[in-house]
Amino acid sequence: MDGPETIREHALAAIDATHFVPEIGRNRIRSMVESRPDWCISRQRAWGVPIAIFVDKHTHEPLRDAQVMARIVEIFSHEGADAWYARPAQDFLGDKYKADDYEQIKDVVDVWFESGSTHAFVLKARGLPVPADVYLEGSDQHRGWFQASLLESVGSQGFAPFKAIVTDGFVLDEQGRKMSKSMGNVTAPQEVNDKYGADILRLWVMNSDTSEDLRIGPEILKQQAELYRRLRNTLRWILGSLDGFTEAEKLPEAEFPELEKLMLHRLWELNALVQKSIASHDWTGVYPAIHHFCSTDLSAFYFDIRKDSLYCDRVDSKKRRACRTVLDILHRCLTAWLAPALPFTAEESWVTRFGNDASVHLTLFPEIPATWQDEALAV
């Protein structure tokens, strides 16, 4: 791996060109690549993927013959890699070589070498874009999958198999202790799913800083359930207030009162946060911001002010029409933004309004016009 124009040097250059979330991951994998020794990829195990090569018994050189390799590939594709151990060596060598002159290597490939090759058949072999947008795993994989994938891709393709690496921490109990059955502090995902539903578990993740170790336990889950209840109540209130809403009722934005324009500005701010998170692969703070918007800007402020207009004004009044138009926008934006973390709740909200033939998961995130930005109103 050493010397100019080596795999190591190319790998270090690729690390410099990769986006890391969190950024500290760059230093971690870089120091490992800088100091790692040469990689011995063979293992002497009773099982595994065979290193399918022959070695000349006289010269001790590996046999390099495209026809032999093609024959090995052909047999493996029909019978699997176990054929290397089940078939006689002559079946692979053909008539050109004598089996007695060659040692059939029975070593297997290091499992990390196997995992590091996934980019070749997950992306390239399927005609998908190369490199991948992002590799996502735990922080321990800087030494494992991330590094193996990097070295193999650089060695075979000349570039990293990923544009970005996103790492998450480990899950601990509420006191920050490692979970273990002996301590009785394990929170099983299925138990959370059975008690609260999968959306609560997802919301807990999205409300956490996943770049650090995450804590979970009964009290934390109760808090998440309460946050979820508030989000759900917001959607329910919007849906109830939009009953019977039609396109003909919409009011042009130019005719909106200042309060409705302020809500559009708040949506513009939220959208800027969402778009930044998409571009950076860092969703920390997005869902807490959405929850704060729903509980503070909407429930405690906008909904409270506009309830009288919704309940008492004429159906054709501009103020009521403006409010219902904004509620339509709010529903579309919030449901779409919540969909990645709360897929079942978001789909229920969408189907309730638009029918079973529609799905929020088949729509794009809303495009927010730049004209909605109005810093003067936000002061």
PDB file of C-alpha atoms in Angstrom, residues 63-262:
ATOM      1  CA  LEU A  63      -1.826 -19.123 -12.379  1.00  0.00           C
ATOM      2  CA  ARG A  64      -2.944 -16.197 -14.499  1.00  0.00           C
ATOM      3  CA  ASP A  65      -5.152 -17.497 -17.287  1.00  0.00           C
ATOM      4  CA  ALA A  66      -8.325 -15.754 -18.436  1.00  0.00           C
ATOM      5  CA  GLN A  67      -9.850 -19.001 -19.711  1.00  0.00           C
ATOM      6  CA  VAL A  68      -9.351 -20.748 -16.379  1.00  0.00           C
ATOM      7  CA  MET A  69     -10.857 -17.809 -14.500  1.00  0.00           C
ATOM      8  CA  ALA A  70     -13.806 -17.710 -16.897  1.00  0.00           C
ATOM      9  CA  ARG A  71     -14.364 -21.418 -16.315  1.00  0.00           C
ATOM     10  CA  ILE A  72     -14.329 -20.889 -12.540  1.00  0.00           C
ATOM     11  CA  VAL A  73     -16.823 -18.031 -12.834  1.00  0.00           C
ATOM     12  CA  GLU A  74     -19.094 -20.104 -15.062  1.00  0.00           C
ATOM     13  CA  ILE A  75     -19.161 -23.048 -12.654  1.00  0.00           C
ATOM     14  CA  PHE A  76     -19.654 -20.795  -9.616  1.00  0.00           C
ATOM     15  CA  SER A  77     -22.549 -18.999 -11.300  1.00  0.00           C
ATOM     16  CA  HIS A  78     -24.416 -22.286 -11.766  1.00  0.00           C
ATOM     17  CA  GLU A  79     -23.358 -24.291  -8.710  1.00  0.00           C
ATOM     18  CA  GLY A  80     -22.220 -21.731  -6.165  1.00  0.00           C
ATOM     19  CA  ALA A  81     -18.812 -21.262  -4.576  1.00  0.00           C
ATOM     20  CA  ASP A  82     -18.997 -24.655  -2.830  1.00  0.00           C
ATOM     21  CA  ALA A  83     -18.133 -26.182  -6.204  1.00  0.00           C
ATOM     22  CA  TRP A  84     -14.520 -25.154  -5.465  1.00  0.00           C
ATOM     23  CA  TYR A  85     -14.416 -27.827  -2.763  1.00  0.00           C
ATOM     24  CA  ALA A  86     -16.744 -30.382  -4.348  1.00  0.00           C
ATOM     25  CA  ARG A  87     -15.339 -30.596  -7.887  1.00  0.00           C
ATOM     26  CA  PRO A  88     -11.899 -31.948  -8.869  1.00  0.00           C
ATOM     27  CA  ALA A  89      -9.289 -29.317  -9.744  1.00  0.00           C
ATOM     28  CA  GLN A  90      -9.086 -30.567 -13.332  1.00  0.00           C
ATOM     29  CA  ASP A  91     -12.654 -29.368 -13.968  1.00  0.00           C
ATOM     30  CA  PHE A  92     -11.448 -25.807 -13.456  1.00  0.00           C
ATOM     31  CA  LEU A  93      -8.064 -26.129 -15.167  1.00  0.00           C
ATOM     32  CA  GLY A  94      -9.394 -27.749 -18.334  1.00  0.00           C
ATOM     33  CA  ASP A  95      -7.177 -29.626 -20.784  1.00  0.00           C
ATOM     34  CA  LYS A  96      -4.459 -26.965 -20.903  1.00  0.00           C
ATOM     35  CA  TYR A  97      -2.961 -27.711 -17.468  1.00  0.00           C
ATOM     36  CA  LYS A  98      -2.379 -30.760 -15.273  1.00  0.00           C
ATOM     37  CA  ALA A  99      -3.890 -30.702 -11.795  1.00  0.00           C
ATOM     38  CA  ASP A 100      -0.807 -32.406 -10.336  1.00  0.00           C
ATOM     39  CA  ASP A 101       1.295 -29.366 -11.254  1.00  0.00           C
ATOM     40  CA  TYR A 102      -0.835 -26.911  -9.273  1.00  0.00           C
ATOM     41  CA  GLU A 103      -1.920 -26.370  -5.702  1.00  0.00           C
ATOM     42  CA  GLN A 104      -5.587 -25.520  -5.388  1.00  0.00           C
ATOM     43  CA  ILE A 105      -5.768 -22.814  -2.721  1.00  0.00           C
ATOM     44  CA  LYS A 106      -8.432 -23.609  -0.126  1.00  0.00           C
ATOM     45  CA  ASP A 107      -8.166 -20.372   1.864  1.00  0.00           C
ATOM     46  CA  VAL A 108     -11.246 -18.163   2.104  1.00  0.00           C
ATOM     47  CA  VAL A 109     -11.593 -14.395   1.741  1.00  0.00           C
ATOM     48  CA  ASP A 110     -11.585 -12.139   4.796  1.00  0.00           C
ATOM     49  CA  VAL A 111     -15.245 -11.314   5.489  1.00  0.00           C
ATOM     50  CA  TRP A 112     -14.416  -7.593   5.514  1.00  0.00           C
ATOM     51  CA  PHE A 113     -13.126  -7.926   1.968  1.00  0.00           C
ATOM     52  CA  GLU A 114     -16.468  -9.484   1.051  1.00  0.00           C
ATOM     53  CA  SER A 115     -18.481  -6.685   2.631  1.00  0.00           C
ATOM     54  CA  GLY A 116     -16.234  -4.063   1.059  1.00  0.00           C
ATOM     55  CA  SER A 117     -17.097  -5.307  -2.418  1.00  0.00           C
ATOM     56  CA  THR A 118     -20.829  -4.610  -2.144  1.00  0.00           C
ATOM     57  CA  HIS A 119     -20.589  -1.491  -4.316  1.00  0.00           C
ATOM     58  CA  ALA A 120     -19.621  -3.670  -7.283  1.00  0.00           C
ATOM     59  CA  PHE A 121     -22.832  -5.691  -7.371  1.00  0.00           C
ATOM     60  CA  VAL A 122     -25.283  -3.416  -5.548  1.00  0.00           C
ATOM     61  CA  LEU A 123     -24.615  -0.406  -7.779  1.00  0.00           C
ATOM     62  CA  LYS A 124     -22.420  -1.005 -10.813  1.00  0.00           C
ATOM     63  CA  ALA A 125     -23.751  -4.438 -11.792  1.00  0.00           C
ATOM     64  CA  ARG A 126     -27.316  -3.128 -11.619  1.00  0.00           C
ATOM     65  CA  GLY A 127     -26.639  -0.052 -13.699  1.00  0.00           C
ATOM     66  CA  LEU A 128     -27.205   2.319 -10.784  1.00  0.00           C
ATOM     67  CA  PRO A 129     -25.291   5.597 -10.378  1.00  0.00           C
ATOM     68  CA  VAL A 130     -21.744   5.248  -9.078  1.00  0.00           C
ATOM     69  CA  PRO A 131     -20.577   6.304  -6.528  1.00  0.00           C
ATOM     70  CA  ALA A 132     -23.368   5.980  -3.966  1.00  0.00           C
ATOM     71  CA  ASP A 133     -24.744   9.200  -2.510  1.00  0.00           C
ATOM     72  CA  VAL A 134     -24.184   8.046   1.055  1.00  0.00           C
ATOM     73  CA  TYR A 135     -22.942   5.135   3.164  1.00  0.00           C
ATOM     74  CA  LEU A 136     -24.689   4.908   6.553  1.00  0.00           C
ATOM     75  CA  GLU A 137     -23.557   2.813   9.511  1.00  0.00           C
ATOM     76  CA  GLY A 138     -22.363   2.929  13.114  1.00  0.00           C
ATOM     77  CA  SER A 139     -19.182   4.758  14.066  1.00  0.00           C
ATOM     78  CA  ASP A 140     -17.332   1.450  14.508  1.00  0.00           C
ATOM     79  CA  GLN A 141     -17.421   0.928  10.737  1.00  0.00           C
ATOM     80  CA  HIS A 142     -14.634   3.443  10.102  1.00  0.00           C
ATOM     81  CA  ARG A 143     -12.408   0.479  10.863  1.00  0.00           C
ATOM     82  CA  GLY A 144     -14.684  -2.004   9.116  1.00  0.00           C
ATOM     83  CA  TRP A 145     -17.095  -1.608   6.206  1.00  0.00           C
ATOM     84  CA  PHE A 146     -16.308   2.030   5.344  1.00  0.00           C
ATOM     85  CA  GLN A 147     -12.585   1.375   5.163  1.00  0.00           C
ATOM     86  CA  ALA A 148     -12.858  -1.957   3.338  1.00  0.00           C
ATOM     87  CA  SER A 149     -15.200  -0.423   0.760  1.00  0.00           C
ATOM     88  CA  LEU A 150     -12.911   2.572   0.294  1.00  0.00           C
ATOM     89  CA  LEU A 151      -9.746   0.535  -0.260  1.00  0.00           C
ATOM     90  CA  GLU A 152     -11.345  -1.936  -2.665  1.00  0.00           C
ATOM     91  CA  SER A 153     -13.091   0.729  -4.713  1.00  0.00           C
ATOM     92  CA  VAL A 154      -9.976   2.907  -4.923  1.00  0.00           C
ATOM     93  CA  GLY A 155      -7.928  -0.120  -5.943  1.00  0.00           C
ATOM     94  CA  SER A 156     -10.374  -1.319  -8.594  1.00  0.00           C
ATOM     95  CA  GLN A 157     -12.005   1.917  -9.808  1.00  0.00           C
ATOM     96  CA  GLY A 158      -9.708   4.719  -8.717  1.00  0.00           C
ATOM     97  CA  PHE A 159     -12.311   6.520  -6.585  1.00  0.00           C
ATOM     98  CA  ALA A 160     -14.347   6.083  -3.396  1.00  0.00           C
ATOM     99  CA  PRO A 161     -17.649   4.170  -3.648  1.00  0.00           C
ATOM    100  CA  PHE A 162     -19.470   6.944  -1.762  1.00  0.00           C
ATOM    101  CA  LYS A 163     -19.925  10.701  -1.859  1.00  0.00           C
ATOM    102  CA  ALA A 164     -20.714  10.953   1.841  1.00  0.00           C
ATOM    103  CA  ILE A 165     -20.378   8.889   5.016  1.00  0.00           C
ATOM    104  CA  VAL A 166     -22.961   9.294   7.767  1.00  0.00           C
ATOM    105  CA  THR A 167     -22.315   7.606  11.104  1.00  0.00           C
ATOM    106  CA  ASP A 168     -24.545   7.183  14.126  1.00  0.00           C
ATOM    107  CA  GLY A 169     -23.811   6.429  17.745  1.00  0.00           C
ATOM    108  CA  PHE A 170     -24.862   3.443  19.823  1.00  0.00           C
ATOM    109  CA  VAL A 171     -28.093   3.010  21.782  1.00  0.00           C
ATOM    110  CA  LEU A 172     -27.769   3.186  25.583  1.00  0.00           C
ATOM    111  CA  ASP A 173     -30.290   3.092  28.412  1.00  0.00           C
ATOM    112  CA  GLU A 174     -31.711   6.198  30.091  1.00  0.00           C
ATOM    113  CA  GLN A 175     -28.708   6.444  32.425  1.00  0.00           C
ATOM    114  CA  GLY A 176     -26.220   6.202  29.559  1.00  0.00           C
ATOM    115  CA  ARG A 177     -25.284   2.594  30.329  1.00  0.00           C
ATOM    116  CA  LYS A 178     -24.736  -0.151  27.788  1.00  0.00           C
ATOM    117  CA  MET A 179     -27.777  -2.390  27.518  1.00  0.00           C
ATOM    118  CA  SER A 180     -27.523  -5.977  28.711  1.00  0.00           C
ATOM    119  CA  LYS A 181     -29.982  -8.713  29.617  1.00  0.00           C
ATOM    120  CA  SER A 182     -28.218  -9.293  32.939  1.00  0.00           C
ATOM    121  CA  MET A 183     -28.866  -5.675  33.962  1.00  0.00           C
ATOM    122  CA  GLY A 184     -32.448  -5.838  32.736  1.00  0.00           C
ATOM    123  CA  ASN A 185     -32.134  -2.483  30.973  1.00  0.00           C
ATOM    124  CA  VAL A 186     -32.777  -3.599  27.394  1.00  0.00           C
ATOM    125  CA  THR A 187     -35.411  -1.732  25.381  1.00  0.00           C
ATOM    126  CA  ALA A 188     -36.520  -4.094  22.619  1.00  0.00           C
ATOM    127  CA  PRO A 189     -37.741  -2.392  19.410  1.00  0.00           C
ATOM    128  CA  GLN A 190     -40.610  -4.870  19.034  1.00  0.00           C
ATOM    129  CA  GLU A 191     -41.864  -4.061  22.530  1.00  0.00           C
ATOM    130  CA  VAL A 192     -41.827  -0.349  21.697  1.00  0.00           C
ATOM    131  CA  ASN A 193     -43.635  -1.074  18.451  1.00  0.00           C
ATOM    132  CA  ASP A 194     -46.297  -3.132  20.230  1.00  0.00           C
ATOM    133  CA  LYS A 195     -46.901  -0.486  22.908  1.00  0.00           C
ATOM    134  CA  TYR A 196     -46.535   2.776  21.001  1.00  0.00           C
ATOM    135  CA  GLY A 197     -46.280   1.979  17.301  1.00  0.00           C
ATOM    136  CA  ALA A 198     -43.368   2.204  14.886  1.00  0.00           C
ATOM    137  CA  ASP A 199     -43.858   5.939  14.334  1.00  0.00           C
ATOM    138  CA  ILE A 200     -42.966   6.670  17.976  1.00  0.00           C
ATOM    139  CA  LEU A 201     -39.728   4.725  17.629  1.00  0.00           C
ATOM    140  CA  ARG A 202     -38.861   6.631  14.456  1.00  0.00           C
ATOM    141  CA  LEU A 203     -39.726   9.952  16.076  1.00  0.00           C
ATOM    142  CA  TRP A 204     -37.383   9.157  18.975  1.00  0.00           C
ATOM    143  CA  VAL A 205     -34.538   8.695  16.486  1.00  0.00           C
ATOM    144  CA  MET A 206     -35.304  11.891  14.590  1.00  0.00           C
ATOM    145  CA  ASN A 207     -35.541  13.895  17.824  1.00  0.00           C
ATOM    146  CA  SER A 208     -32.083  12.682  18.856  1.00  0.00           C
ATOM    147  CA  ASP A 209     -28.593  13.742  17.828  1.00  0.00           C
ATOM    148  CA  THR A 210     -27.733  10.535  15.997  1.00  0.00           C
ATOM    149  CA  SER A 211     -24.079  11.491  15.669  1.00  0.00           C
ATOM    150  CA  GLU A 212     -23.747  10.824  19.412  1.00  0.00           C
ATOM    151  CA  ASP A 213     -24.782   7.814  21.491  1.00  0.00           C
ATOM    152  CA  LEU A 214     -28.572   7.719  21.886  1.00  0.00           C
ATOM    153  CA  ARG A 215     -30.462   7.066  25.113  1.00  0.00           C
ATOM    154  CA  ILE A 216     -33.776   5.238  25.329  1.00  0.00           C
ATOM    155  CA  GLY A 217     -36.034   3.978  28.091  1.00  0.00           C
ATOM    156  CA  PRO A 218     -39.604   4.153  29.446  1.00  0.00           C
ATOM    157  CA  GLU A 219     -39.523   7.837  30.429  1.00  0.00           C
ATOM    158  CA  ILE A 220     -37.878   8.944  27.189  1.00  0.00           C
ATOM    159  CA  LEU A 221     -40.469   7.011  25.181  1.00  0.00           C
ATOM    160  CA  LYS A 222     -43.285   8.617  27.185  1.00  0.00           C
ATOM    161  CA  GLN A 223     -41.893  12.020  26.243  1.00  0.00           C
ATOM    162  CA  GLN A 224     -41.771  11.025  22.576  1.00  0.00           C
ATOM    163  CA  ALA A 225     -45.349   9.752  22.767  1.00  0.00           C
ATOM    164  CA  GLU A 226     -46.429  13.142  24.111  1.00  0.00           C
ATOM    165  CA  LEU A 227     -44.581  14.957  21.312  1.00  0.00           C
ATOM    166  CA  TYR A 228     -46.245  12.639  18.818  1.00  0.00           C
ATOM    167  CA  ARG A 229     -49.678  13.351  20.331  1.00  0.00           C
ATOM    168  CA  ARG A 230     -49.184  17.076  19.784  1.00  0.00           C
ATOM    169  CA  LEU A 231     -48.125  16.581  16.169  1.00  0.00           C
ATOM    170  CA  ARG A 232     -51.096  14.315  15.556  1.00  0.00           C
ATOM    171  CA  ASN A 233     -53.499  16.789  17.176  1.00  0.00           C
ATOM    172  CA  THR A 234     -52.133  19.535  14.922  1.00  0.00           C
ATOM    173  CA  LEU A 235     -52.837  17.473  11.822  1.00  0.00           C
ATOM    174  CA  ARG A 236     -56.276  16.501  13.128  1.00  0.00           C
ATOM    175  CA  TRP A 237     -57.217  20.140  13.761  1.00  0.00           C
ATOM    176  CA  ILE A 238     -56.048  21.154  10.297  1.00  0.00           C
ATOM    177  CA  LEU A 239     -57.999  18.322   8.668  1.00  0.00           C
ATOM    178  CA  GLY A 240     -61.162  19.256  10.566  1.00  0.00           C
ATOM    179  CA  SER A 241     -60.800  22.915   9.619  1.00  0.00           C
ATOM    180  CA  LEU A 242     -60.337  22.004   5.935  1.00  0.00           C
ATOM    181  CA  ASP A 243     -63.568  20.024   5.679  1.00  0.00           C
ATOM    182  CA  GLY A 244     -65.225  20.854   2.361  1.00  0.00           C
ATOM    183  CA  PHE A 245     -62.298  22.954   1.122  1.00  0.00           C
ATOM    184  CA  THR A 246     -62.124  23.315  -2.677  1.00  0.00           C
ATOM    185  CA  GLU A 247     -59.791  24.918  -5.196  1.00  0.00           C
ATOM    186  CA  ALA A 248     -62.417  27.590  -5.859  1.00  0.00           C
ATOM    187  CA  GLU A 249     -62.161  28.748  -2.254  1.00  0.00           C
ATOM    188  CA  LYS A 250     -58.443  29.514  -2.495  1.00  0.00           C
ATOM    189  CA  LEU A 251     -57.442  33.124  -2.076  1.00  0.00           C
ATOM    190  CA  PRO A 252     -54.452  34.542  -4.021  1.00  0.00           C
ATOM    191  CA  GLU A 253     -51.441  35.069  -1.786  1.00  0.00           C
ATOM    192  CA  ALA A 254     -51.258  38.722  -2.779  1.00  0.00           C
ATOM    193  CA  GLU A 255     -54.574  39.234  -0.938  1.00  0.00           C
ATOM    194  CA  PHE A 256     -53.462  37.517   2.276  1.00  0.00           C
ATOM    195  CA  PRO A 257     -53.624  39.424   5.568  1.00  0.00           C
ATOM    196  CA  GLU A 258     -50.283  39.909   7.340  1.00  0.00           C
ATOM    197  CA  LEU A 259     -50.930  37.001   9.707  1.00  0.00           C
ATOM    198  CA  GLU A 260     -51.212  34.533   6.825  1.00  0.00           C
ATOM    199  CA  LYS A 261     -48.121  36.021   5.197  1.00  0.00           C
ATOM    200  CA  LEU A 262     -46.279  35.486   8.480  1.00  0.00           C
TER     201      LEU A 262
END
